[in-house]
Short mmCIF file of C-alpha atoms and ligand atoms in Angstrom, two decimals:
data_model
loop_
_atom_site.label_atom_id
_atom_site.label_comp_id
_atom_site.label_asym_id
_atom_site.label_seq_id
_atom_site.Cartn_x
_atom_site.Cartn_y
_atom_site.Cartn_z
CA MET A 5 201.54 170.82 397.86
CA GLY A 6 198.48 173.01 397.97
CA ILE A 7 195.62 173.23 400.46
CA LEU A 8 192.91 170.98 399.37
CA ILE A 9 189.28 172.20 399.25
CA PRO A 10 186.80 169.43 397.97
CA ILE A 11 183.34 170.49 397.21
CA ALA A 12 180.42 168.06 397.37
CA SER A 13 176.63 168.07 397.94
CA GLY A 14 174.05 165.65 398.82
CA LYS A 15 171.69 166.71 396.27
CA GLY A 16 172.63 167.58 392.70
CA GLY A 17 172.16 171.08 390.87
CA VAL A 18 172.67 173.07 393.98
CA GLY A 19 175.45 175.15 392.47
CA LYS A 20 178.63 173.30 393.38
CA THR A 21 180.33 173.93 390.09
CA VAL A 22 179.41 177.38 389.66
CA PHE A 23 180.63 178.10 393.30
CA SER A 24 183.92 176.21 392.59
CA ALA A 25 184.63 178.14 389.30
CA ASN A 26 183.97 181.51 391.16
CA LEU A 27 185.75 180.52 394.46
CA GLY A 28 188.73 179.78 392.41
CA THR A 29 188.46 183.10 390.59
CA VAL A 30 188.21 184.89 393.68
CA LEU A 31 191.19 183.31 395.22
CA ALA A 32 193.29 183.60 392.16
CA SER A 33 192.32 187.64 392.02
CA ARG A 34 193.68 187.68 395.76
CA GLY A 35 197.12 186.61 394.47
CA LYS A 36 196.64 182.93 395.04
CA THR A 37 197.62 180.25 392.84
CA VAL A 38 194.56 177.88 392.23
CA VAL A 39 194.14 174.60 390.39
CA LEU A 40 190.55 173.51 389.88
CA VAL A 41 190.18 169.74 389.38
CA ASP A 42 186.97 168.43 387.71
CA LEU A 43 186.31 165.23 389.56
CA ASP A 44 182.64 164.97 388.67
CA LEU A 45 183.47 161.93 386.70
CA GLY A 46 180.47 161.22 384.33
CA GLY A 47 179.19 164.76 384.64
CA ALA A 48 182.39 166.90 384.23
CA ASN A 49 181.43 170.39 383.22
CA LEU A 50 183.46 172.77 384.88
CA HIS A 51 185.22 173.81 381.89
CA THR A 52 182.02 175.26 380.54
CA TYR A 53 181.74 177.53 383.59
CA LEU A 54 185.33 178.93 382.92
CA GLY A 55 184.95 179.22 379.19
CA VAL A 56 187.71 176.58 378.46
CA ARG A 57 187.03 174.55 375.25
CA ASN A 58 186.38 170.97 375.62
CA LYS A 59 189.37 169.68 373.81
CA HIS A 60 192.10 168.99 376.41
CA PRO A 61 192.75 165.57 377.99
CA GLY A 62 191.55 165.48 381.56
CA VAL A 63 191.15 162.98 384.66
CA GLY A 64 189.77 160.55 382.08
CA SER A 65 193.29 160.11 381.00
CA ILE A 66 194.56 158.93 384.35
CA VAL A 67 191.57 156.60 384.66
CA TRP A 68 192.22 155.01 381.38
CA LYS A 69 196.11 155.11 381.95
CA LYS A 70 197.23 157.26 379.34
CA GLU A 71 198.69 159.70 381.61
CA LYS A 72 200.15 159.12 385.03
CA SER A 73 200.44 162.72 386.33
CA LEU A 74 197.67 165.19 387.03
CA GLU A 75 200.25 168.09 386.92
CA ASN A 76 200.68 167.10 383.15
CA LEU A 77 196.95 167.78 382.56
CA VAL A 78 196.83 171.28 384.05
CA VAL A 79 195.57 173.94 381.50
CA PRO A 80 195.32 177.70 381.72
CA THR A 81 191.95 179.26 382.20
CA GLY A 82 192.71 182.63 380.61
CA MET A 83 192.78 184.18 384.05
CA ASP A 84 195.85 184.94 385.98
CA ARG A 85 196.92 182.22 388.35
CA LEU A 86 193.86 180.07 387.74
CA TYR A 87 194.34 176.74 386.19
CA LEU A 88 192.07 173.72 385.58
CA VAL A 89 192.50 169.84 385.40
CA PRO A 90 189.43 168.98 383.02
CA GLY A 91 187.25 165.96 383.77
CA ASP A 92 186.64 163.07 381.56
CA ASN A 93 184.70 164.44 378.67
CA LEU A 94 187.14 163.12 376.14
CA LEU A 95 187.42 159.68 377.78
CA PRO A 96 184.04 159.02 379.40
CA GLY A 97 182.88 155.99 381.17
CA THR A 98 184.89 156.51 384.29
CA ALA A 99 182.28 157.04 387.05
CA ASN A 100 183.32 153.91 388.83
CA LEU A 101 186.93 154.27 389.90
CA ASP A 102 188.76 151.16 391.05
CA PHE A 103 190.54 151.34 394.33
CA PHE A 104 194.06 151.81 392.85
CA THR A 105 192.90 154.56 390.32
CA LYS A 106 191.38 156.29 393.26
CA ARG A 107 194.53 156.04 395.33
CA ARG A 108 196.66 157.49 392.47
CA ILE A 109 194.37 160.43 391.79
CA MET A 110 194.56 161.27 395.63
CA LYS A 111 198.22 160.94 395.63
CA GLU A 112 198.42 163.14 392.59
CA LEU A 113 196.01 165.79 394.09
CA LEU A 114 198.31 166.11 396.89
CA GLU A 115 201.25 166.71 394.73
CA LEU A 116 199.80 169.60 392.51
CA THR A 117 201.77 172.95 392.62
CA ALA A 118 199.32 175.53 393.83
CA ASP A 119 198.17 177.60 397.05
CA TYR A 120 194.85 176.03 396.62
CA VAL A 121 193.54 172.89 394.95
CA ILE A 122 189.75 173.09 394.52
CA VAL A 123 188.11 169.62 393.69
CA ASP A 124 184.53 169.88 392.17
CA LEU A 125 182.96 166.46 392.96
CA GLY A 126 179.73 164.66 391.72
CA ALA A 127 176.65 165.01 393.73
CA GLY A 128 175.68 162.41 396.17
CA ALA A 129 177.42 160.01 398.77
CA SER A 130 179.09 157.44 396.70
CA TYR A 131 182.17 155.88 398.39
CA ASN A 132 184.53 157.61 395.81
CA VAL A 133 183.02 160.96 396.15
CA ILE A 134 183.23 160.50 400.18
CA ASP A 135 186.76 159.33 400.04
CA PHE A 136 187.88 162.51 398.02
CA TRP A 137 185.74 164.69 400.29
CA LEU A 138 187.39 163.16 403.43
CA MET A 139 190.96 164.20 402.25
CA ALA A 140 190.54 167.37 403.99
CA PRO A 141 188.78 167.62 407.60
CA ASN A 142 186.97 170.74 406.40
CA GLY A 143 185.60 169.96 402.99
CA ILE A 144 182.88 172.07 401.74
CA VAL A 145 179.12 170.90 401.39
CA VAL A 146 176.88 172.99 399.41
CA THR A 147 173.01 172.96 399.98
CA VAL A 148 170.15 175.11 399.12
CA PRO A 149 167.85 176.00 402.06
CA GLU A 150 165.02 173.62 401.25
CA ILE A 151 164.21 170.58 403.34
CA PRO A 152 164.97 167.77 400.86
CA SER A 153 168.43 169.32 400.01
CA VAL A 154 169.45 169.84 403.70
CA LEU A 155 168.29 166.36 404.41
CA ASN A 156 170.52 165.02 401.69
CA ALA A 157 173.39 167.27 403.01
CA TYR A 158 172.86 165.61 406.48
CA SER A 159 172.89 161.95 404.63
CA PHE A 160 176.09 163.02 403.05
CA LEU A 161 177.68 163.80 406.21
CA LYS A 162 176.37 160.81 408.08
CA THR A 163 177.84 158.60 405.15
CA ALA A 164 181.06 160.23 405.72
CA ALA A 165 181.31 159.69 409.31
CA PHE A 166 180.36 156.06 408.98
CA ARG A 167 182.95 155.70 406.20
CA LEU A 168 185.66 157.18 408.57
CA LEU A 169 184.71 154.75 411.11
CA PHE A 170 184.59 151.94 408.88
CA ARG A 171 188.09 152.81 407.29
CA SER A 172 189.59 153.04 410.71
CA PHE A 173 189.18 149.39 411.36
CA GLY A 174 191.25 146.59 409.57
CA LYS A 175 189.83 144.72 406.49
CA GLY A 176 187.76 141.69 407.71
CA SER A 177 187.52 142.97 411.24
CA LYS A 178 184.71 142.35 413.55
CA GLU A 179 184.17 146.12 414.04
CA ARG A 180 183.79 146.33 410.22
CA GLU A 181 181.06 143.72 410.32
CA ARG A 182 179.49 145.35 413.35
CA ILE A 183 179.46 148.81 411.31
CA VAL A 184 177.74 147.36 408.41
CA GLU A 185 175.04 145.46 410.54
CA PHE A 186 174.36 148.73 412.35
CA VAL A 187 174.00 150.55 408.97
CA VAL A 188 171.77 147.91 407.58
CA ASN A 189 169.47 147.27 410.80
CA ARG A 190 169.08 150.76 411.68
CA THR A 191 165.79 152.90 411.20
CA GLU A 192 166.57 156.58 411.32
CA GLY A 193 165.36 158.36 414.45
CA GLN A 194 165.44 155.08 416.36
CA GLY A 195 167.87 153.43 418.68
CA ASP A 196 171.37 154.53 419.15
CA THR A 197 172.70 157.56 417.17
CA PHE A 198 175.84 156.91 415.12
CA LEU A 199 177.81 158.91 417.71
CA ALA A 200 176.60 156.66 420.61
CA PHE A 201 177.52 153.66 418.41
CA ALA A 202 180.96 154.80 417.54
CA GLU A 203 181.60 155.55 421.20
CA GLU A 204 180.48 152.16 422.17
CA LEU A 205 182.96 150.57 419.50
CA ALA A 206 185.61 152.70 420.84
CA ARG A 207 185.19 151.68 424.39
CA GLU A 208 185.08 147.95 423.57
CA ASP A 209 188.19 148.27 421.49
CA ALA A 210 189.91 149.93 424.30
CA GLN A 211 188.89 147.34 426.80
CA ARG A 212 190.59 144.75 424.50
CA GLY A 213 193.77 146.90 424.45
CA GLY A 214 193.15 148.37 420.93
CA SER A 215 193.44 152.06 420.05
CA LYS A 216 191.85 152.29 416.73
CA GLY A 217 188.38 153.13 417.98
CA ALA A 218 189.88 156.00 420.03
CA LYS A 219 191.65 157.18 416.98
CA ALA A 220 188.50 156.96 414.81
CA LEU A 221 186.61 159.05 417.31
CA GLU A 222 189.24 161.66 417.21
CA GLU A 223 189.11 161.72 413.47
CA ILE A 224 185.31 162.06 413.54
CA ARG A 225 185.67 165.11 416.17
CA ARG A 226 188.21 166.68 413.89
CA LEU A 227 185.64 166.85 411.09
CA ARG A 228 184.53 170.36 410.60
CA PRO A 229 182.65 170.64 407.41
CA ARG A 230 182.17 174.07 405.76
CA VAL A 231 178.87 174.48 404.58
CA VAL A 232 177.62 176.87 401.87
CA VAL A 233 173.99 177.79 401.71
CA ASN A 234 173.22 178.57 398.00
CA MET A 235 170.35 180.09 396.20
CA GLY A 236 168.88 181.61 399.56
CA ASN A 237 165.68 183.60 399.33
CA GLY A 238 164.62 184.51 402.75
CA GLN A 239 165.33 184.84 406.44
CA ASP A 240 163.67 181.53 407.18
CA ASP A 241 166.59 179.98 405.46
CA ALA A 242 168.35 180.36 408.94
CA THR A 243 165.77 177.88 410.65
CA ILE A 244 166.33 175.18 408.13
CA ALA A 245 170.26 175.55 408.10
CA GLN A 246 170.28 175.60 411.75
CA ARG A 247 168.44 172.33 411.83
CA LEU A 248 171.24 170.84 409.86
CA ARG A 249 173.94 172.00 412.36
CA GLU A 250 171.70 170.60 415.32
CA ILE A 251 171.05 167.07 413.89
CA SER A 252 174.76 166.74 412.91
CA ALA A 253 175.85 167.82 416.26
CA ARG A 254 173.53 165.53 417.95
CA ASN A 255 173.65 162.44 415.93
CA LEU A 256 177.09 162.60 414.35
CA GLY A 257 179.12 164.54 416.91
CA VAL A 258 180.07 166.77 413.85
CA GLY A 259 180.21 170.47 414.17
CA MET A 260 180.13 172.69 411.10
CA GLU A 261 181.08 176.16 410.05
CA PHE A 262 178.75 177.99 407.88
CA ILE A 263 181.05 179.80 405.43
CA SER A 264 178.79 181.62 403.25
CA TYR A 265 175.18 182.34 402.59
CA ILE A 266 174.51 183.18 398.88
CA MET A 267 171.42 184.44 397.52
CA ARG A 268 169.55 183.46 394.41
CA ASP A 269 170.84 185.76 391.92
CA PRO A 270 169.55 185.93 388.23
CA TYR A 271 173.11 187.03 387.05
CA VAL A 272 174.26 183.52 387.79
CA PRO A 273 172.34 181.63 384.95
CA ALA A 274 173.27 184.54 382.67
CA SER A 275 176.86 184.02 383.55
CA VAL A 276 176.72 180.47 382.88
CA ALA A 277 175.31 181.16 379.32
CA ASP A 278 178.17 183.52 378.92
CA ARG A 279 180.70 181.01 379.80
CA ALA A 280 182.62 183.42 382.24
CA PRO A 281 182.67 183.37 385.97
CA LEU A 282 180.65 185.99 387.60
CA ALA A 283 183.55 186.97 389.77
CA ALA A 284 185.46 188.15 386.66
CA THR A 285 182.43 190.03 385.03
CA ALA A 286 180.15 191.30 387.86
CA PRO A 287 182.37 191.35 391.01
CA GLY A 288 179.57 193.49 392.59
CA SER A 289 176.73 190.97 392.26
CA SER A 290 175.16 189.41 395.24
CA PHE A 291 176.42 185.69 394.28
CA VAL A 292 179.89 187.15 394.12
CA ARG A 293 179.40 188.94 397.54
CA GLY A 294 178.73 185.52 398.83
CA VAL A 295 181.65 183.67 397.30
CA ASN A 296 183.88 186.65 398.51
CA ALA A 297 182.62 185.70 402.14
CA ALA A 298 183.60 182.15 401.72
CA ALA A 299 187.01 183.20 400.20
CA GLU A 300 187.62 185.50 403.17
CA ARG A 301 187.15 182.68 405.92
CA ILE A 302 189.27 180.27 403.73
CA LEU A 303 192.11 182.88 403.43
CA ARG A 304 191.77 183.38 407.23
CA ALA A 305 191.88 179.79 408.42
CA PRO A 306 195.33 179.37 409.90
CA SER A 307 195.87 175.81 408.59
CA ILE A 308 193.97 172.88 407.47
CA GLU A 309 194.36 171.27 410.82
CA ALA A 310 192.73 173.97 412.75
CA PRO A 311 189.11 174.20 413.18
CA GLY A 312 187.19 177.33 412.19
CA LEU A 313 187.91 180.60 414.04
CA GLU A 314 184.27 181.73 413.78
CA LEU A 315 181.71 181.56 416.70
CA ASP A 316 179.20 178.82 416.01
CA ASP A 317 176.05 180.42 416.65
CA GLU A 318 176.52 183.82 415.58
CA ASP A 319 177.69 183.11 411.99
CA LEU A 320 174.76 181.93 410.18
CA PHE A 321 172.21 184.64 411.28
CA THR A 322 174.82 187.34 410.94
CA MET A 323 175.64 186.30 407.57
CA ILE A 324 171.87 186.01 406.43
CA GLU A 325 171.23 189.49 407.78
CA LYS A 326 174.27 191.08 406.06
CA ALA A 327 173.36 189.41 402.73
CA PHE A 328 169.99 191.03 402.91
CA ASP A 329 171.31 194.49 404.28
CA GLU A 330 173.89 194.54 401.33
CA GLU A 331 171.08 193.72 398.94
CA GLU A 332 169.02 196.51 399.98
CA ASN A 333 171.82 198.88 399.64
CA GLN A 334 172.47 197.88 396.04
CA SER A 335 168.98 198.63 395.12
CA PRO A 336 168.31 201.75 393.22
N1 ATP B 25 172.86 181.56 393.63
C1 ATP B 25 172.37 181.07 392.44
N2 ATP B 25 171.23 181.95 391.84
C2 ATP B 25 170.68 181.59 390.76
N3 ATP B 25 171.09 180.43 390.01
C3 ATP B 25 171.99 179.75 390.58
C4 ATP B 25 172.73 179.94 391.86
N4 ATP B 25 173.61 179.08 392.05
C5 ATP B 25 173.56 178.26 391.01
N5 ATP B 25 172.53 178.40 390.02
C6 ATP B 25 172.20 177.82 388.86
O1 ATP B 25 171.95 176.41 389.28
C7 ATP B 25 172.36 175.59 388.21
C8 ATP B 25 173.05 174.39 388.80
O2 ATP B 25 174.50 174.89 389.11
P1 ATP B 25 175.62 173.89 389.14
O3 ATP B 25 175.87 173.22 387.77
O4 ATP B 25 176.90 174.80 389.50
O5 ATP B 25 175.29 172.89 390.23
P2 ATP B 25 175.94 171.54 390.63
O6 ATP B 25 175.58 171.48 392.04
O7 ATP B 25 177.35 171.55 390.14
O8 ATP B 25 175.25 170.32 389.63
P3 ATP B 25 175.49 168.97 389.46
O9 ATP B 25 175.28 168.35 390.70
O10 ATP B 25 174.77 168.45 388.36
O11 ATP B 25 176.93 169.01 389.30
C9 ATP B 25 173.10 176.55 387.17
O12 ATP B 25 172.12 176.75 386.04
C10 ATP B 25 173.25 177.57 387.90
O13 ATP B 25 173.11 178.82 386.99
MG1 MG B 26 178.47 170.28 389.09
#
C-alpha cells in the first residue's frame, strides 16, 4: 500500500495534470516508486504529459468490468520507478461511476504497490471526485492566483466538508435531511457558517447520546488540504491565496498547508507539446523548482495522519519571495 496523493481543483485548466506528471517524476528521481493514476474520467490525458502512447487499457476497463485489478493495468512510463495507470480513453463514457465501481476503485487504489500513488482527478466538485479526494486527509488542491479560481477552490473544500459531514451520519437519518436542507436554503455570507452548523449538529447528537457528530467534527478538523498555487505572476498573489486560507479557517474550520508556489513558465506549454515532463528535461526551470518544493514537503511529512510541520503564516509569503529571488538569480 502506498501513500495516496489525490490531486483536484475547483476550476479546470489550472495545471493539475502537468503538476501530477512532474511531481511523480521528481519523487521517482528521488528513489521512490510512484504510480500515477489517471482518474479524470471523461477527460483523461495524463499519458500525453508523460509521452506514453494511448494504446493501453486503463481505469475504463474496471468500469466496464473487463478487468478487476488496477495493478494489472500499470504500465511503465520509460522513466525509472515511475508507472502509470491510464484513464478511460480506450473505453470512454465512464464519467458517472456507480457506487460499487467507485468503491472497487478505492479499494484497488489502496492495494497498489508503490511508495506513492498520485491520483489525477477531474476538475470540479462532483461527489465522485470529492470521495476520491477525501481518501487522504491532506489531498492536494491546485489553484491559480485569480479570484474565480480561488473561489472555486474554496467551493471545492466546502463541498468536501459537507460531504464528510453527510457521510458521517446514517442513510435516511434526520441529520442527513438537516444537512441537505441547510445546503439548499443557505445563502453565502448569511446565517450560520458550515462550522457553526456542524458544531450544532454534533451538540444535538451528543445530547441524544450519539457520537457520530463528534466523530464528524474530528474528521473535519483532521482535514489539512495541501494547496498548490500555480501560474503565479506577482507578489500580489499572496494576498489572494491568503484569503483562501482565512475563509476556509473561519467558515469551514479547515486549515491548509501551502506546499508550493509555482510561477507561470513558458517552458511548460513547450514541454506539453514535447510530451515529456519538464522535470526530466529541464530540472532547473522555475516550474520544476516549484514542483521540487512540493515534493520536499511531501517527503518530509512524517505520516499521512500527521498534519503539516510547517508554520501556517510564514509559508506562503516566504515561498513567493523565494520563487522571485530564484528567478532573478537565474536571469542572465
Ligand atoms: N506554471 C505554468 N506555466 C505555464 N503554463 C502552465 C503552467 N501550468 C500549467 N500550464 C499550462 O496550462 C494548461 C493546462 O494544464 P493541465 O492540463 O495540467 O491543467 P488541468 O488542471 O489538468 O486541466 P483539466 O481541468 O482540463 O484537467 C497546459 O497547457 C499547461 O501547459
Ligand atoms: Mg487534467
